[in-house]
Coordinates of C-alpha atoms in Angstrom, one line a residue:
Chain A
X1 CA 24.6 -17.7 3.8
X2 CA 25.7 -16.1 0.7
X3 CA 28.6 -13.9 0.6
X4 CA 28.1 -9.9 0.9
X5 CA 31.7 -9.3 2.9
X6 CA 31.7 -5.9 5.6
X7 CA 33.5 -4.3 2.6
X8 CA 31.0 -4.9 0.5
X9 CA 28.1 -3.7 2.8
X10 CA 30.6 -0.6 3.2
X11 CA 30.7 0.4 -0.4
X12 CA 27.3 -0.5 -0.9
X13 CA 26.8 2.0 2.0
X14 CA 28.7 4.7 0.1
X15 CA 27.1 4.1 -2.7
X16 CA 23.2 4.9 -1.0
X17 CA 25.0 8.0 0.8
X18 CA 24.8 5.9 3.9
X19 CA 27.0 6.4 6.8
X20 CA 27.5 3.0 8.5
X21 CA 29.9 2.5 11.5
X22 CA 32.2 -0.8 11.9
X23 CA 29.3 -2.5 14.3
X24 CA 26.4 -2.0 12.0
X25 CA 28.5 -3.2 9.0
X26 CA 28.3 -6.4 10.6
X27 CA 25.1 -6.2 11.0
X28 CA 24.4 -5.6 7.4
X29 CA 26.6 -7.9 6.3
X30 CA 24.2 -10.5 8.3
X31 CA 20.9 -9.4 7.5
X32 CA 21.6 -8.3 3.9
X33 CA 23.6 -12.2 3.4
X34 CA 20.9 -14.1 4.2
X35 CA 18.2 -12.4 2.3
X36 CA 20.6 -12.4 -1.2
X37 CA 20.7 -16.0 0.2
X38 CA 17.3 -16.4 -0.3
X39 CA 17.4 -14.1 -3.4
X40 CA 19.7 -17.0 -5.2
X41 CA 17.1 -19.4 -5.6
X42 CA 16.0 -17.7 -8.7
X43 CA 19.3 -19.4 -10.4
X44 CA 16.7 -22.5 -10.3
X45 CA 14.8 -20.9 -13.0
X46 CA 15.4 -21.3 -16.4
X47 CA 15.0 -17.7 -17.8
X48 CA 16.7 -18.5 -21.1
X49 CA 15.4 -16.7 -24.1
X50 CA 12.7 -14.9 -21.4
X51 CA 12.7 -11.3 -21.8
X52 CA 13.0 -8.9 -18.8
X53 CA 9.8 -7.2 -17.4
X54 CA 10.4 -3.2 -16.9
X55 CA 6.6 -2.3 -16.7
X56 CA 3.5 -4.6 -15.8
X57 CA 1.2 -3.4 -18.4
X58 CA 1.7 -2.6 -22.0
X59 CA 2.2 1.6 -22.7
X60 CA 4.3 3.0 -25.1
X61 CA 5.4 6.6 -26.0
X62 CA 3.1 8.5 -23.8
X63 CA 2.8 11.8 -25.0
X64 CA 0.8 15.0 -24.3
X65 CA 0.3 18.3 -25.8
X66 CA 3.4 20.5 -25.6
X67 CA 1.8 23.4 -23.8
X68 CA 2.9 25.5 -20.9
X69 CA 1.2 25.3 -18.1
X70 CA 1.9 27.6 -14.6
X71 CA 4.1 26.0 -12.0
X72 CA 3.9 26.2 -8.6
X73 CA 5.1 29.5 -6.8
X74 CA 8.2 30.0 -5.7
X75 CA 7.9 31.2 -2.1
X76 CA 5.5 28.5 -1.6
X77 CA 7.9 25.5 -2.8
X78 CA 10.5 27.2 0.0
X79 CA 8.0 26.1 2.4
X80 CA 9.9 23.2 3.3
X81 CA 13.3 23.7 2.7
X82 CA 15.5 23.3 6.0
X83 CA 17.9 26.3 4.8
X84 CA 17.1 29.0 2.2
X85 CA 18.1 32.7 1.5
X86 CA 16.9 35.4 -1.4
X87 CA 14.7 32.3 -2.9
X88 CA 17.4 30.2 -2.9
X89 CA 18.3 26.7 -1.4
X90 CA 21.1 26.9 0.5
X91 CA 23.5 23.7 0.9
X92 CA 27.0 23.7 3.0
X93 CA 30.3 23.6 1.1
X94 CA 30.6 21.3 -1.7
X95 CA 34.1 21.0 -1.5
X96 CA 36.4 20.0 1.3
Chain B
X1 CA -21.0 1.7 19.1
X2 CA -20.2 3.2 16.0
X3 CA -22.2 4.7 13.1
X4 CA -19.5 3.4 11.0
X5 CA -20.8 -0.5 11.1
X6 CA -23.4 1.1 8.4
X7 CA -22.6 0.9 4.5
X8 CA -22.1 4.3 2.7
X9 CA -25.9 3.9 1.4
X10 CA -27.0 3.4 4.4
X11 CA -25.4 6.3 5.7
X12 CA -26.7 8.2 2.9
X13 CA -30.3 7.5 3.4
X14 CA -29.9 9.0 7.3
X15 CA -28.7 12.0 5.3
X16 CA -31.4 12.2 2.7
X17 CA -34.6 11.5 5.2
X18 CA -32.7 14.5 7.5
X19 CA -31.7 12.1 10.4
X20 CA -28.1 12.8 9.9
X21 CA -25.8 15.3 8.2
X22 CA -22.1 15.3 6.7
X23 CA -21.4 17.5 10.0
X24 CA -22.7 15.1 12.4
X25 CA -20.6 12.0 10.2
X26 CA -17.7 14.3 10.8
X27 CA -18.1 15.2 14.1
X28 CA -18.6 11.1 15.0
X29 CA -15.4 10.4 13.4
X30 CA -13.6 13.0 15.5
X31 CA -15.3 11.3 18.7
X32 CA -14.8 7.8 18.0
X33 CA -11.2 8.5 16.9
X34 CA -10.7 10.0 20.6
X35 CA -12.6 7.2 22.3
X36 CA -10.8 4.5 20.7
X37 CA -7.5 5.3 18.9
X38 CA -5.3 5.8 22.2
X39 CA -5.7 2.0 21.9
X40 CA -5.9 1.2 18.6
X41 CA -3.0 3.9 17.1
X42 CA -4.2 4.0 13.6
X43 CA -3.7 7.8 12.9
X44 CA -0.7 10.1 12.8
X45 CA -2.5 13.5 12.3
X46 CA -5.9 14.7 12.3
X47 CA -7.3 17.7 10.7
X48 CA -10.4 18.2 12.6
X49 CA -10.9 22.0 12.3
X50 CA -10.4 21.8 8.2
X51 CA -12.9 19.0 8.2
X52 CA -15.0 20.5 10.1
X53 CA -15.6 23.4 8.0
X54 CA -15.8 21.4 4.9
X55 CA -18.3 18.7 6.1
X56 CA -20.6 21.8 7.2
X57 CA -20.1 23.6 3.8
X58 CA -20.8 19.9 2.0
X59 CA -24.5 20.0 3.9
X60 CA -25.2 22.8 1.5
X61 CA -25.1 21.0 -1.8
X62 CA -28.2 20.0 -2.9
X63 CA -29.3 16.3 -2.5
X64 CA -29.8 15.6 -6.3
X65 CA -26.4 16.8 -6.7
X66 CA -24.7 14.4 -4.5
X67 CA -22.6 11.5 -5.4
X68 CA -22.5 7.9 -3.2
X69 CA -19.7 9.2 -1.3
X70 CA -20.9 12.7 -0.5
X71 CA -20.3 13.9 3.1
X72 CA -18.5 11.1 4.5
X73 CA -15.2 10.8 6.4
X74 CA -12.5 9.0 5.1
X75 CA -8.6 8.7 6.4
X76 CA -5.7 8.5 3.8
X77 CA -2.3 6.2 4.2
X78 CA 0.1 8.9 5.2
X79 CA 2.2 8.3 1.9
X80 CA -0.3 10.1 0.1
X81 CA 0.5 13.7 -0.1
X82 CA -2.2 16.4 1.6
X83 CA -2.1 19.9 1.0
X84 CA -1.6 21.4 4.4
X85 CA -1.8 18.0 5.8
X86 CA 1.4 16.6 7.8
X87 CA 3.0 14.0 5.7
X88 CA 5.5 11.9 7.1
X89 CA 5.4 8.2 5.2
X90 CA 5.8 7.2 9.1
X91 CA 9.6 8.0 9.0
X92 CA 11.5 10.4 11.1
X93 CA 12.6 11.6 7.2
X94 CA 9.7 13.7 7.0
X95 CA 8.8 14.7 10.2
X96 CA 6.8 17.7 9.9
X97 CA 6.8 17.8 6.0
X98 CA 3.6 20.2 5.1
X99 CA 2.7 19.4 1.7
X100 CA 2.4 22.1 -1.0
X101 CA -0.3 20.0 -3.4
X102 CA -2.7 17.4 -2.9
X103 CA -1.8 14.2 -4.5
X104 CA -4.6 13.4 -7.1
X105 CA -6.2 10.7 -5.4
X106 CA -6.7 13.4 -2.7
X107 CA -8.5 15.7 -5.2
X108 CA -10.9 13.1 -6.2
X109 CA -11.5 12.6 -2.6
X110 CA -12.7 16.1 -2.5
X111 CA -14.1 16.2 -5.6
X112 CA -16.6 13.1 -4.8
X113 CA -17.4 15.2 -1.4
X114 CA -15.7 13.0 1.2
X115 CA -13.9 14.3 4.0
X116 CA -10.7 13.8 5.0
X117 CA -10.6 13.6 9.1
X118 CA -6.6 12.7 9.0
X119 CA -3.7 10.5 8.2
X120 CA -3.3 7.0 8.8
X121 CA -0.1 5.0 10.2
X122 CA 2.0 2.5 8.2
X123 CA 5.3 1.1 8.1
X124 CA 7.9 3.6 7.3
X125 CA 7.8 4.7 3.4
X126 CA 5.3 1.6 3.2
X127 CA 8.0 -1.1 3.6
X128 CA 6.9 -3.5 5.9
X129 CA 4.2 -6.2 7.0
X130 CA 3.0 -5.3 10.1
X131 CA 3.1 -1.4 10.9
X132 CA 5.7 -2.4 13.3
X133 CA 8.2 -0.5 11.3
X134 CA 6.5 3.0 11.8
X135 CA 8.9 5.7 13.5
X136 CA 6.0 7.1 15.5
X137 CA 3.7 4.5 17.1
X138 CA 3.0 0.7 16.6
X139 CA -0.8 0.6 15.5
X140 CA -2.9 -2.6 17.3
X141 CA -5.4 -4.7 15.7
X142 CA -8.7 -4.0 16.3
X143 CA -9.6 -7.9 17.3
X144 CA -6.9 -7.9 19.6
X145 CA -4.9 -5.5 20.5
X146 CA -2.0 -8.0 21.4
X147 CA -1.8 -8.1 17.3
X148 CA -0.4 -6.6 14.7
X149 CA -2.9 -5.2 12.1
X150 CA -0.2 -6.2 9.1
X151 CA 1.0 -3.5 6.8
X152 CA 2.1 -1.5 5.4
X153 CA -1.3 0.0 5.5
X154 CA -1.7 -0.8 8.9
X155 CA -3.5 2.2 10.1
X156 CA -5.9 2.1 6.6
X157 CA -7.5 -1.3 7.6
X158 CA -7.3 -0.8 11.9
X159 CA -8.9 2.6 11.4
X160 CA -11.8 0.8 9.1
X161 CA -12.2 -2.0 11.5
X162 CA -12.0 -0.2 15.0
X163 CA -15.2 2.2 13.1
X164 CA -13.0 5.2 13.4
X165 CA -14.4 6.1 9.6
X166 CA -16.2 3.6 7.4
X167 CA -13.1 4.0 4.3
X168 CA -9.9 4.6 3.7
X169 CA -7.2 5.0 1.1
X170 CA -4.3 2.7 1.6
X171 CA -1.4 1.6 -0.9
X172 CA 0.1 -1.4 -2.2
X173 CA 3.2 -2.6 -3.7
X174 CA 3.4 -6.4 -2.4
X175 CA 0.6 -6.9 -0.6
X176 CA 0.2 -3.7 1.5
X177 CA -3.7 -3.2 1.3
X178 CA -5.0 -6.9 0.5
X179 CA -3.1 -8.4 3.9
X180 CA -3.9 -5.7 6.2
X181 CA -7.5 -5.9 5.2
X182 CA -7.6 -9.7 5.8
X183 CA -6.0 -9.3 9.2
X184 CA -8.3 -6.8 10.2
X185 CA -11.6 -8.3 8.3
X186 CA -12.1 -5.2 6.0
X187 CA -12.3 -5.3 2.5
X188 CA -8.8 -4.2 0.5
X189 CA -8.8 -3.7 -3.5
X190 CA -5.1 -3.1 -5.1
X191 CA -6.7 -2.1 -8.5
X192 CA -4.9 -2.8 -11.5
X193 CA -1.5 -1.2 -12.2
X194 CA -2.1 2.0 -14.0
X195 CA -6.1 2.1 -12.7
X196 CA -5.2 4.9 -10.4
X197 CA -3.3 7.9 -10.4
X198 CA 0.3 7.6 -8.4
X199 CA 1.3 11.5 -8.5
X200 CA 1.4 12.6 -5.3
X201 CA 1.7 8.8 -3.9
X202 CA 5.6 8.9 -2.4
X203 CA 6.8 6.6 -4.2
X204 CA 8.0 3.0 -3.1
X205 CA 8.8 0.5 -6.5
X206 CA 7.5 3.2 -8.8
X207 CA 6.5 -0.6 -11.2
X208 CA 4.4 -1.7 -8.6
X209 CA 2.7 0.5 -6.2
X210 CA -1.1 1.2 -6.6
X211 CA -3.3 2.9 -4.4
X212 CA -6.6 1.3 -3.5
X213 CA -10.0 1.4 -1.4
X214 CA -10.3 -0.3 2.1
X215 CA -13.8 -0.5 3.0
X216 CA -16.3 -2.5 5.3
X217 CA -18.0 -3.7 2.3
X218 CA -17.5 -4.7 -1.2
X219 CA -20.4 -2.2 -2.8
X220 CA -18.5 0.9 -0.6
X221 CA -14.6 -0.4 -2.1
X222 CA -16.7 -0.3 -5.2
X223 CA -17.7 3.4 -5.1
X224 CA -14.6 4.6 -3.6
X225 CA -12.5 2.9 -6.6
X226 CA -14.9 4.8 -9.0
X227 CA -14.4 7.9 -7.2
X228 CA -10.5 7.6 -7.5
X229 CA -9.6 6.1 -10.6
X230 CA -8.7 7.7 -13.9
X231 CA -6.0 8.8 -16.6
X232 CA -4.1 11.8 -15.0
X233 CA -1.3 13.8 -17.0
X234 CA 0.5 14.1 -14.0
X235 CA 1.1 10.4 -14.2
X236 CA 2.1 8.8 -17.6
X237 CA 1.8 5.1 -16.2
X238 CA -1.9 5.7 -15.8
X239 CA -4.3 4.7 -18.0
X240 CA -6.4 5.8 -20.9
X241 CA -9.1 3.8 -19.9
X242 CA -12.9 4.7 -19.3
X243 CA -13.7 4.3 -15.2
X244 CA -16.4 2.3 -14.9
X245 CA -19.3 2.5 -12.6
X246 CA -17.8 -0.3 -10.3
X247 CA -21.1 -0.4 -8.1
X248 CA -23.3 -1.6 -11.5
X249 CA -21.2 -4.9 -11.8
X250 CA -22.8 -6.0 -8.4
X251 CA -25.3 -8.1 -9.6
X252 CA -25.3 -11.2 -6.9
X253 CA -25.0 -13.6 -10.1
X254 CA -22.1 -15.8 -10.8
X255 CA -23.6 -18.5 -12.6
X256 CA -21.2 -20.4 -15.3
X257 CA -18.4 -18.0 -13.8
X258 CA -14.9 -20.3 -14.1
X259 CA -12.9 -19.5 -10.9
X260 CA -9.2 -21.1 -10.5
X261 CA -8.4 -21.7 -7.3
X262 CA -4.3 -21.6 -7.3
X263 CA -3.3 -25.0 -6.4
X264 CA -0.1 -23.1 -5.2
X265 CA -1.7 -20.7 -2.7
X266 CA -2.7 -23.9 -1.0
X267 CA 0.7 -25.5 -0.8
X268 CA 4.1 -25.6 1.5
X269 CA 4.1 -22.5 4.1
X270 CA 0.1 -22.1 4.1
X271 CA -1.9 -22.6 7.4
X272 CA -4.7 -25.0 7.6
X273 CA -6.9 -22.3 8.6
X274 CA -6.1 -20.3 5.8
X275 CA -6.7 -23.2 3.3
X276 CA -9.9 -24.3 4.8
X277 CA -11.7 -20.9 4.6
X278 CA -10.7 -20.9 0.9
X279 CA -12.1 -24.3 0.5
X280 CA -15.1 -23.2 2.0
X281 CA -15.7 -20.2 0.2
X282 CA -15.1 -22.3 -3.2
X283 CA -18.0 -24.3 -1.7
X284 CA -20.0 -21.2 -1.2
X285 CA -19.2 -20.1 -4.6
X286 CA -20.2 -23.4 -6.5
X287 CA -23.5 -23.1 -4.7
X288 CA -24.2 -19.6 -6.2
X289 CA -23.0 -21.4 -9.5
X290 CA -19.7 -20.6 -10.6
X291 CA -17.8 -23.4 -11.7
X292 CA -14.6 -24.2 -9.5
X293 CA -11.5 -26.0 -10.3
X294 CA -7.5 -26.2 -9.4
X295 CA -5.2 -24.3 -11.6
X296 CA -1.9 -24.4 -11.3
X297 CA 0.5 -20.5 -11.2
X298 CA 3.8 -22.8 -11.2
X299 CA 5.8 -19.6 -10.6
X300 CA 5.0 -18.7 -7.6
X301 CA 7.8 -19.3 -5.0
X302 CA 9.8 -17.1 -7.2
X303 CA 7.7 -14.4 -6.9
X304 CA 9.0 -13.6 -3.6
X305 CA 12.5 -13.7 -4.1
X306 CA 11.9 -11.7 -7.1
X307 CA 9.9 -9.1 -5.7
X308 CA 12.5 -8.2 -2.9
X309 CA 15.2 -7.7 -5.5
X310 CA 12.6 -5.3 -7.6
X311 CA 11.2 -3.6 -5.3
X312 CA 14.3 -2.5 -3.2
X313 CA 16.2 -1.8 -6.3
X314 CA 13.5 1.0 -7.2
X315 CA 13.6 2.2 -3.6
X316 CA 16.6 2.7 -4.0
X317 CA 16.6 5.1 -6.5
X318 CA 13.7 6.3 -5.6
X319 CA 14.6 7.2 -2.0
X320 CA 17.7 9.1 -3.3
X321 CA 15.7 12.1 -3.2
X322 CA 15.8 12.1 0.5
X323 CA 19.2 14.2 0.9
X324 CA 18.2 16.8 3.5
X325 CA 18.1 19.6 0.9
X326 CA 14.5 20.6 -0.2
X327 CA 12.5 19.4 2.4
X328 CA 12.6 16.9 5.4
X329 CA 14.7 15.9 8.3
X330 CA 18.5 17.4 7.8
X331 CA 21.3 16.3 10.4
X332 CA 23.1 19.2 12.4
X333 CA 26.5 19.6 12.4
X334 CA 28.2 19.2 9.1
X335 CA 30.4 20.4 7.3
X336 CA 30.2 19.4 3.7
X337 CA 27.4 18.5 1.5
X338 CA 28.5 14.9 1.0
X339 CA 28.5 14.7 5.2
X340 CA 25.2 16.2 5.0
X341 CA 23.8 13.7 2.6
X342 CA 25.2 10.9 4.4
X343 CA 23.9 12.0 8.3
X344 CA 20.8 12.8 7.4
X345 CA 20.0 9.7 5.4
X346 CA 21.6 7.5 8.3
X347 CA 19.8 9.5 11.1
X348 CA 16.3 10.0 9.4
X349 CA 15.8 6.4 7.7
X350 CA 15.0 3.4 9.7
X351 CA 16.5 -0.2 10.1
X352 CA 14.4 -1.9 7.4
X353 CA 14.5 1.1 4.9
X354 CA 18.3 1.1 5.1
X355 CA 18.5 -2.7 4.5
X356 CA 16.3 -1.9 1.5
X357 CA 18.0 0.5 -0.2
X358 CA 21.1 -1.1 0.4
X359 CA 20.0 -4.3 -1.0
X360 CA 18.5 -2.8 -3.7
X361 CA 22.0 -0.8 -4.6
X362 CA 23.5 -4.1 -4.2
X363 CA 21.5 -5.8 -7.0
X364 CA 22.1 -2.8 -8.9
X365 CA 25.7 -2.5 -8.7
X366 CA 28.1 -2.8 -11.4
X367 CA 28.8 -7.0 -11.6
X368 CA 25.8 -7.8 -9.7
X369 CA 23.2 -6.1 -11.8
X370 CA 22.5 -9.2 -14.3
X371 CA 22.7 -12.0 -11.7
X372 CA 20.4 -10.1 -9.3
X373 CA 18.0 -7.3 -11.0
X374 CA 18.2 -8.6 -14.6
X375 CA 17.2 -12.1 -13.5
X376 CA 14.6 -11.2 -11.3
X377 CA 12.9 -8.8 -14.1
X378 CA 12.8 -12.2 -16.4
X379 CA 11.2 -14.0 -13.5
X380 CA 9.3 -11.5 -13.6
X381 CA 7.8 -12.1 -16.7
X382 CA 6.9 -15.8 -15.7
X383 CA 5.2 -15.1 -13.2
X384 CA 3.3 -12.5 -14.8
X385 CA 2.9 -15.4 -17.6
X386 CA 1.2 -18.0 -14.8
X387 CA -1.9 -15.3 -14.6
X388 CA -1.9 -14.8 -18.9
X389 CA -2.1 -18.4 -19.0
X390 CA -4.6 -18.8 -16.1
X391 CA -6.8 -16.2 -17.3
X392 CA -7.5 -17.9 -20.9
X393 CA -9.7 -20.5 -18.9
X394 CA -10.6 -18.6 -15.7
X395 CA -12.3 -15.4 -15.1
X396 CA -10.7 -15.3 -11.9
X397 CA -8.4 -17.0 -9.7
X398 CA -9.0 -17.2 -5.6
X399 CA -6.8 -18.1 -3.0
X400 CA -6.1 -17.4 0.5
X401 CA -5.1 -13.9 0.7
X402 CA -2.5 -14.4 3.8
X403 CA -0.8 -18.0 5.1
X404 CA -2.1 -17.0 8.9
X405 CA -3.8 -14.9 10.8
X406 CA -2.0 -12.0 12.4
X407 CA 0.5 -12.4 14.5
X408 CA 1.6 -10.7 17.9
X409 CA 3.3 -7.9 17.9
X410 CA 6.9 -7.9 18.4
X411 CA 7.1 -11.6 17.3
X412 CA 8.5 -11.2 13.5
X413 CA 10.0 -8.0 13.5
X414 CA 13.3 -9.0 13.9
X415 CA 13.2 -12.1 11.3
X416 CA 13.2 -10.3 8.0
X417 CA 13.0 -13.4 5.8
X418 CA 9.6 -15.0 8.1
X419 CA 8.1 -11.1 8.0
X420 CA 8.4 -11.1 3.8
X421 CA 7.1 -14.9 4.2
X422 CA 3.7 -13.3 5.3
X423 CA 3.3 -11.9 1.5
X424 CA 3.7 -15.0 -0.5
X425 CA 0.3 -15.0 -1.8
X426 CA 0.1 -11.2 -2.8
X427 CA 3.1 -10.3 -4.1
X428 CA 2.2 -12.5 -7.2
X429 CA -0.4 -10.3 -8.2
X430 CA 1.7 -6.9 -8.2
X431 CA 4.4 -8.7 -10.2
X432 CA 1.7 -9.4 -12.9
X433 CA 0.4 -5.8 -12.5
X434 CA -3.6 -7.4 -12.2
X435 CA -5.9 -6.4 -9.9
X436 CA -7.0 -8.6 -6.5
X437 CA -9.0 -7.9 -3.5
X438 CA -9.6 -9.4 -0.1
X439 CA -12.4 -9.8 1.5
X440 CA -13.4 -11.6 4.8
X441 CA -14.1 -15.2 4.8
X442 CA -13.5 -16.7 7.9
X443 CA -12.0 -16.7 11.6
X444 CA -9.8 -18.6 13.5
X445 CA -8.8 -18.3 17.0
X446 CA -10.8 -14.8 17.2
X447 CA -8.8 -13.5 14.5
X448 CA -9.9 -12.8 11.2
X449 CA -8.7 -14.4 7.4
X450 CA -9.2 -12.7 4.1
X451 CA -10.5 -14.5 0.4
X452 CA -8.1 -13.3 -2.4
X453 CA -9.8 -12.9 -5.4
X454 CA -7.6 -11.8 -8.7
X455 CA -8.8 -10.4 -11.8
X456 CA -7.5 -9.8 -15.7
X457 CA -5.9 -6.4 -16.0
X458 CA -8.1 -3.7 -15.8
X459 CA -11.5 -6.1 -15.0
X460 CA -12.3 -5.0 -11.4
X461 CA -15.6 -5.8 -12.6
X462 CA -15.6 -8.9 -12.1
X463 CA -13.5 -9.2 -9.1
X464 CA -15.7 -7.4 -7.4
X465 CA -19.2 -9.2 -9.2
X466 CA -17.7 -12.0 -7.1
X467 CA -16.5 -10.8 -4.1
X468 CA -19.9 -9.4 -3.6
X469 CA -21.8 -12.7 -4.3
X470 CA -19.4 -13.9 -1.9
X471 CA -19.9 -11.4 0.8
X472 CA -24.1 -11.5 0.5
X473 CA -24.0 -15.3 0.6
X474 CA -22.3 -15.0 4.1
X475 CA -22.0 -12.9 7.6
X476 CA -18.3 -12.5 7.8
X477 CA -18.5 -9.0 7.1
X478 CA -21.5 -8.5 9.7
X479 CA -19.2 -8.7 12.7
X480 CA -17.2 -6.2 14.1
X481 CA -14.7 -6.3 17.1
X482 CA -15.7 -5.0 20.4
X483 CA -13.7 -1.9 21.2
X484 CA -13.6 -0.4 24.6
X485 CA -14.3 3.4 24.3
X486 CA -12.7 5.6 26.8
X487 CA -13.7 8.9 27.4
X488 CA -11.5 11.6 25.7

């Protein structure tokens, strides 16, 4: 099994803004370890001098005319916002 | 019984003879859903009131102004946003989400005169191959209710197979249209990357995702793809190429076409039933005058690991937007913004989604980026190269869509690597961005099998031509599953 330690799992979870318990860290270390080990078979492939693909079909510099168009209505955009006040999105305290 | 064992053309002809109306067809769709969806569980949300009103309105369109799909009902996968109709991606994270705009594909359905009856179940955020990762319900395979319909577009395939709607839209990132289409015995097309706008398709892996049609017949599929294709100023990755009338490619003539059977698709990990069905399909195509020979796609086995690293990396970035602030689920009892993010995401996402977010975050994180993410991008180039080489000598490539038929509900959901292996034959296509269709090509133990036909970039026409010729020469598409109707 590929090594992904419990501490690495906790680190990655924090980067992804996921809260995980100690028990879950064990579970995901096993699960992710198996997937990463599987992925490591890519090391068998000689990729010397191969360019990475970022996009499956060739598309370069997609531009359009810089023309203003009406956006969505602000009140409408608040429709799915869990908490808002005076047309502004409300969040909890940013600093502890 | 259902009216939806008929093709779009047959339904249109009944409408033109005034034996049927759009309003009656929409009513029939809701009746059938009421009678069988308690067992099939394909739909997450229904839009009966608006759909019925719209169908009545469409009955007023003069006959000469109607296209081939006018007035017919359709279901839409729940990761395609539909204005005013709840769109959840089968996740707790988007429970109650009420979109304020339409995906471009949804707008195009309206323009073609289709009537959206409801939203279809899927694996949460399209991550999975059995639809068992839905937060809301587990869809059953209409051929045997103890089996999975496949995924992630399991609802889209099951609803068509069960005759609840004549067509649906799905999305395909690693096989999510073709694999359930194969498992449910229907026709599913993943178009060329860039053929259909992704605007309003909730993003999973943006360099792989494509919307595509699921139908009973190849001709219906061609009609529906023509209706939803085209460049969209709201999606800069949608390609500025003309949209052909794909149905005009269905000549029935495949004489002299060069068809490659991918040797690796008949190799390790592929079951005998799938291999035999595809060899038989090759004989059918040969009897129609096509030239069939074996072709090698040597990097096939590396597509699956490369895909999991790339798609999860893209997902980890795309799903960062679900933070409990602007839409969707929001956790209670939090003190700070950081707490809100973490609690919301931990409670809102299911296990498989969290797994992939963490896998992707890991593959992109400092110290691992070159070894995992970049390596996978290079392997992607090699996988794409396999196809480009093969297409120098062949017009299309065929193989099984899946290594086996559908499996039983609950048997693979705790074993991710076994589950992922169901997609070994569909994933290479997404990495290369080429189009591919799955058409029914036989049965084993009462469950359908699919023939996959893969084409060059933007050459869906040839793919459809071969699929149609095969379909017309065989009877697989004429069989429908028997499903007990209950009085609603």
